[in-house]
Short mmCIF file of C-alpha atoms in Angstrom, two decimals:
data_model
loop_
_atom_site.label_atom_id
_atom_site.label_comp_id
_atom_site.label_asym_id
_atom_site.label_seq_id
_atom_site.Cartn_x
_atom_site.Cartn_y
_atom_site.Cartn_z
CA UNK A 39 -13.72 16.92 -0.36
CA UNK A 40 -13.50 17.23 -4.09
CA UNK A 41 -9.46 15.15 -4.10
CA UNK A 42 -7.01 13.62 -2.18
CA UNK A 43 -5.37 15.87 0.52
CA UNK A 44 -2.02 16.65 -0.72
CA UNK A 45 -0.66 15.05 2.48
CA UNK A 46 -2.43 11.48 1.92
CA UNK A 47 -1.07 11.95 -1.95
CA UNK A 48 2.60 12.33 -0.77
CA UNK A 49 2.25 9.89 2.26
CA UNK A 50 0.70 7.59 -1.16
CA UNK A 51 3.76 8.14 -3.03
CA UNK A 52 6.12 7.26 -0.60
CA UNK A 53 4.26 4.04 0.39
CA UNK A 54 2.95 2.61 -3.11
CA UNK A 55 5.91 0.42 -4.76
CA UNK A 56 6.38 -0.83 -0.99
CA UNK A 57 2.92 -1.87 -1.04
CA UNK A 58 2.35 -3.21 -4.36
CA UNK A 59 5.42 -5.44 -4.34
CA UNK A 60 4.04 -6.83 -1.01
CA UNK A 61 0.65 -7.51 -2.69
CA UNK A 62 2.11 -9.17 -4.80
CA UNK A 63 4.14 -11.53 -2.46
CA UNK A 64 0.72 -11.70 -0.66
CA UNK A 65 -1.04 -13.18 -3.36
CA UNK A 66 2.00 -15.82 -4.13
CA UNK A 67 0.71 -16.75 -0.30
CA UNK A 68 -2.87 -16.69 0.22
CA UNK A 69 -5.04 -18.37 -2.34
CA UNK A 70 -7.75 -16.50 -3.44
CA UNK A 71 -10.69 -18.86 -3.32
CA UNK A 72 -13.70 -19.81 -1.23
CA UNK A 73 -12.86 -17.31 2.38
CA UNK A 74 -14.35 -16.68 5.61
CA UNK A 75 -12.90 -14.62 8.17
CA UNK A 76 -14.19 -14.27 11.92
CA UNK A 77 -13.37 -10.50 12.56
CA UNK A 78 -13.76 -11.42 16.42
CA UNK A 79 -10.74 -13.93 16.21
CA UNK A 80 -8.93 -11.90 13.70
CA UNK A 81 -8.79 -15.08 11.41
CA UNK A 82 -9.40 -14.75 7.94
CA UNK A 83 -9.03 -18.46 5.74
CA UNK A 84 -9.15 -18.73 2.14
CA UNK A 85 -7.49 -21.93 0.07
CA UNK A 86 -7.17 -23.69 3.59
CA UNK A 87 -4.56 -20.93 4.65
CA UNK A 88 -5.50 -18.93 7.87
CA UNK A 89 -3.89 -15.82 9.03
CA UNK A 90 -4.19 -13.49 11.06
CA UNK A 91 -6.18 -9.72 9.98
CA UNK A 92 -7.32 -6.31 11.32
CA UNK A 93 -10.08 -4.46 9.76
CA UNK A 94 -8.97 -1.16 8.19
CA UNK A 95 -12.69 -0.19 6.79
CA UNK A 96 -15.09 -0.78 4.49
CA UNK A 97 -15.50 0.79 0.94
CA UNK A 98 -20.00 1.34 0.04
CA UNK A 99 -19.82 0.68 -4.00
CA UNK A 100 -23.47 3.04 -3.64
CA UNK A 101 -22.47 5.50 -1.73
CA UNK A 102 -18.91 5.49 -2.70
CA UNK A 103 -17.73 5.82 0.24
CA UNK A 104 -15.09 4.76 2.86
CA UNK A 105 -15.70 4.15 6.68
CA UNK A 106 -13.35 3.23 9.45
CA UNK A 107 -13.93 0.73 11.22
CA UNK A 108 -13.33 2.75 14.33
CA UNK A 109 -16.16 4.31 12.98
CA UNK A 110 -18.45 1.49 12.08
CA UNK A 111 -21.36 1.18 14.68
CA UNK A 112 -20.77 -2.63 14.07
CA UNK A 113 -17.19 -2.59 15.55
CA UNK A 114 -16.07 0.85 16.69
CA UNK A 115 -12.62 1.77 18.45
CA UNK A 116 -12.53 -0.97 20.83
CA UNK A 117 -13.14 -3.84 19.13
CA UNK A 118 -10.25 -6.59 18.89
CA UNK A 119 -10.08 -6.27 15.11
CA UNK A 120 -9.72 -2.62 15.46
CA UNK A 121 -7.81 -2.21 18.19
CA UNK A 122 -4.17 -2.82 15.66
CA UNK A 123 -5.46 -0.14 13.07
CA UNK A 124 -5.74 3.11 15.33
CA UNK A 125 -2.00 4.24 14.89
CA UNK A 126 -3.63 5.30 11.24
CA UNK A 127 -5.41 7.77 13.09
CA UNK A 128 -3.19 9.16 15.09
CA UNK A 129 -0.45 9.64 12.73
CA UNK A 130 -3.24 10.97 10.38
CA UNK A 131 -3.85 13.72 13.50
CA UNK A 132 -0.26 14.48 13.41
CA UNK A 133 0.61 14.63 10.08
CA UNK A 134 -2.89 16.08 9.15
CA UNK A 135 -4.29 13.86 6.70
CA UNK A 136 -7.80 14.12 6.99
CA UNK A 137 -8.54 11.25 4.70
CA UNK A 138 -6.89 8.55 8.16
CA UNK A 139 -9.00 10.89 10.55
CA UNK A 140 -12.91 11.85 9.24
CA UNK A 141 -14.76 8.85 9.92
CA UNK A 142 -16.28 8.32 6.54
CA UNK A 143 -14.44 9.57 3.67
CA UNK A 144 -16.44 10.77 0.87
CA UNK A 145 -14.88 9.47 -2.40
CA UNK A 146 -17.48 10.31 -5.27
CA UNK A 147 -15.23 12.54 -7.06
CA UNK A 148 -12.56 9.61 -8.01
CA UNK A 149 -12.09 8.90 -11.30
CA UNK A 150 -8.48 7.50 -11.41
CA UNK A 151 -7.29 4.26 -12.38
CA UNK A 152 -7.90 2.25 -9.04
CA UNK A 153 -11.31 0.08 -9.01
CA UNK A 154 -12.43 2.87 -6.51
CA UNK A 155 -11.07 5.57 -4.44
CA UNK A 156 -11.09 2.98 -1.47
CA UNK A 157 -8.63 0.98 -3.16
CA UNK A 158 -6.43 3.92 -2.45
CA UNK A 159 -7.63 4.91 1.52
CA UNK A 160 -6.76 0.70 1.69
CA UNK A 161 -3.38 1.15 -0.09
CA UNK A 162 -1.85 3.88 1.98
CA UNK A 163 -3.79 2.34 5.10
CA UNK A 164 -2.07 -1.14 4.23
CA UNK A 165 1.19 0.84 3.82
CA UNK A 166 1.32 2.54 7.16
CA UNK A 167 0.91 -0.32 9.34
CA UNK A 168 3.32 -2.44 7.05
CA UNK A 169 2.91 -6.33 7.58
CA UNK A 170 1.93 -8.62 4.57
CA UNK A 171 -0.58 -6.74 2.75
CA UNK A 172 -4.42 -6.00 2.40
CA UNK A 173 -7.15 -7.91 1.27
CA UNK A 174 -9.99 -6.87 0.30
CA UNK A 175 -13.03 -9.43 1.00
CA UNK A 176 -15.97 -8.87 -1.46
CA UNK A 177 -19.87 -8.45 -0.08
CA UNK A 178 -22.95 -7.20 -1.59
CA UNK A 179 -22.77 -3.72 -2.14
CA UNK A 180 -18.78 -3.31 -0.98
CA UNK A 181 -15.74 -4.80 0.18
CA UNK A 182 -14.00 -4.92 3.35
CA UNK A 183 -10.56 -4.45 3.64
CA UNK A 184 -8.10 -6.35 5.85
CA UNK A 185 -4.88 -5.71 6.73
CA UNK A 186 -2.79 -8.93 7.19
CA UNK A 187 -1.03 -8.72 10.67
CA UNK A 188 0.58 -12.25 10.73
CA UNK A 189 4.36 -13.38 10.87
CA UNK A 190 3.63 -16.15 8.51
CA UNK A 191 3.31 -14.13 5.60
CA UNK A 192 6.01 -13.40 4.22
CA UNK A 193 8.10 -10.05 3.29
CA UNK A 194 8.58 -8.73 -0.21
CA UNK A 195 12.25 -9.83 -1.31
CA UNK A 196 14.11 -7.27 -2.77
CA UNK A 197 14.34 -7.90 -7.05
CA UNK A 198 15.49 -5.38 -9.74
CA UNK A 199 13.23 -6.76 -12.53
CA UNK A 200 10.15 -5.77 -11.82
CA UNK A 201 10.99 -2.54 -10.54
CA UNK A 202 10.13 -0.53 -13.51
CA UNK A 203 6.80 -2.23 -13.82
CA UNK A 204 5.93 -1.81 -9.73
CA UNK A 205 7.27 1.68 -10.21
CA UNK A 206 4.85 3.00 -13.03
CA UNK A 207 1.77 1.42 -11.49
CA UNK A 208 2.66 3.52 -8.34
CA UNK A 209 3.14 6.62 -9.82
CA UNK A 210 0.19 6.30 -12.25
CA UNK A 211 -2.20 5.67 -9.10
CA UNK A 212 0.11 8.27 -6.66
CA UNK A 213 1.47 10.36 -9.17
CA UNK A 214 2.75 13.10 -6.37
CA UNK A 215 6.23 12.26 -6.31
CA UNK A 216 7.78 9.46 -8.51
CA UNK A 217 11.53 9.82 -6.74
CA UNK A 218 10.02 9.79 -3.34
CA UNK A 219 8.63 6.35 -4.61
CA UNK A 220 11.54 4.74 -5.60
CA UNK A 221 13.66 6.22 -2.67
CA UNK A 222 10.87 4.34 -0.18
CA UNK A 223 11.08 1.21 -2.11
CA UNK A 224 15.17 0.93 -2.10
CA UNK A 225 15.39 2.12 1.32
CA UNK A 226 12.27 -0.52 2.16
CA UNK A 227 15.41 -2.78 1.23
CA UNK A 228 18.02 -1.41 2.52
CA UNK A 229 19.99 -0.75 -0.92
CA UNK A 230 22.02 2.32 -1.04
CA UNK A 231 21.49 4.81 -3.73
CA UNK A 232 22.38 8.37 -4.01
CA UNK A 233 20.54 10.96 -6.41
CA UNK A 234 21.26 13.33 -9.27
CA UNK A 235 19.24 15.92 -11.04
CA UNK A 236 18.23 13.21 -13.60
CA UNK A 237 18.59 10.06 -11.96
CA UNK A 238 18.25 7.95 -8.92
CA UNK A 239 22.05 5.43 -8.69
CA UNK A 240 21.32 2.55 -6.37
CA UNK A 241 23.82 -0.23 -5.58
CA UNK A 242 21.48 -3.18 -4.63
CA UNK A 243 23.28 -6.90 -4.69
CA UNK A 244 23.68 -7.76 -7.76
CA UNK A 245 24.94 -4.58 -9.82
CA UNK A 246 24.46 -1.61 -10.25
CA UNK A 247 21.08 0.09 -11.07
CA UNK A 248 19.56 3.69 -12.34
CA UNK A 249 16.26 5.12 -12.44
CA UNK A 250 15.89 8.35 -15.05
CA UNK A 251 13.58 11.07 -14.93
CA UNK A 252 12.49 13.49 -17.37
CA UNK A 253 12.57 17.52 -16.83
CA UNK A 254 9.20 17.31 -14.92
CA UNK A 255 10.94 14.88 -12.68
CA UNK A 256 8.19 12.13 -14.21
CA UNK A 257 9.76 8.01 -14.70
CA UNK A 258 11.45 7.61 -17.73
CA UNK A 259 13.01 4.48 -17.25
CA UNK A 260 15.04 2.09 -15.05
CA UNK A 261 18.37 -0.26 -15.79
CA UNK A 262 19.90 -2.96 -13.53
CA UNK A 263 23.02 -4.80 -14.35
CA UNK A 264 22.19 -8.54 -13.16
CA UNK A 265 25.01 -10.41 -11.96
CA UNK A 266 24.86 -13.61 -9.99
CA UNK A 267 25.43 -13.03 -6.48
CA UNK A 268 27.94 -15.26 -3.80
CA UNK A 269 26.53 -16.61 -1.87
#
């Protein structure tokens, strides 16, 4: 595999705002300090907060490389920490995305703007299965990923600033389909839009809002009229 299935790069697109926004509400959570995690509990702590994980795979810095965990000899299909990943792989079988079903994904040729392509495989991974997010949890020579499959953390809140900025980190790591990404994100929150040949209108709470797009259908910019909402 010398790319991204173009599958896995539209299935990216739609999921990538969603997910970043809810990395970012993950990381307003959990601190990021000293961690452990016990992959047989599903427990991962860091900062003195504990919630609950499944392991999504692991990402070889060497061999650049991503592997399953269904697929790791060390946990495999039926382990507890797996068990709450494998609807990846079955939606991967149906939708044919061969990046969520070949057990280790060879990612040598990436040269995008994501630390690695694993970052990605975590992202759209992470997206899929929803939740509060993905953490990836450092070790020599890698990083495990984990997706965060606990009540506790909470949901990305829906907020016009940052869109523009959460919108053209998407697109500039899943640059299939910029509407697609903005439709996902509005309809992650339930605003109503409706679409032109140039824009995207949305009516979220709060006023009115429009995303532009150039000839190429490419971002070219976003505006939200804030007003305070009743309450």
């Amino acid at each position: 595999m010398s790319g991204f299935s173009p599958a896995f790069e539209r299935l990216g697109a739609a999921l990538a705002a969603v997910v970043l926004q809810q990395q970012e509400t993950l990381a307003e959570f959990l601190p990021r300090e000293d961690w452990s995690a016990d992959l047989t509990a599903r427990t991962y702590t860091s900062g003195g907060v504990t919630v609950r994980v499944a392991l999504l795979g692991s990402y070889a810095a060497r061999e650049r490389t991503w592997l399953w965990g269904w697929a790791n000899p060390q946990f495999g299909a039926d382990h507890p920490a797996v068990v709450p990943t494998l609807g990846i792989r079955t939606l991967g079988e149906r939708l044919g995305i061969p990046e969520f079903t070949t057990p280790e994904v060879d990612l040598g040729w990436y040269e995008g703007p994501a630390g690695h392509g694993g970052e990605l495989v975590a992202m759209a991974a992470g997206g899929v299965l929803g939740g509060g997010g993905y953490i990836g949890a450092g070790y020599d020579g890698g990083s495990a990923y984990l997706h965060v499959d606990d009540p506790q953390a909470p949901p990305a809140a829906w907020d016009p600033v940052p869109v523009a900025r959460l919108l053209t980190s998407a697109v500039s790591l899943f640059p299939a389909d910029p509407r697609l990404t903005l439709a996902r994100l509005l309809s992650r929150h339930r605003v109503p839009y409706r679409e032109t040949e140039t824009s995207i209108e949305a009516r979220p709470p709060g006023g009115p809002a429009r995303a532009h797009f150039d000839g190429r259908g490419r971002f070219a910019g976003w505006e939200a009229e804030l007003t305070a909402v009743r309450r």
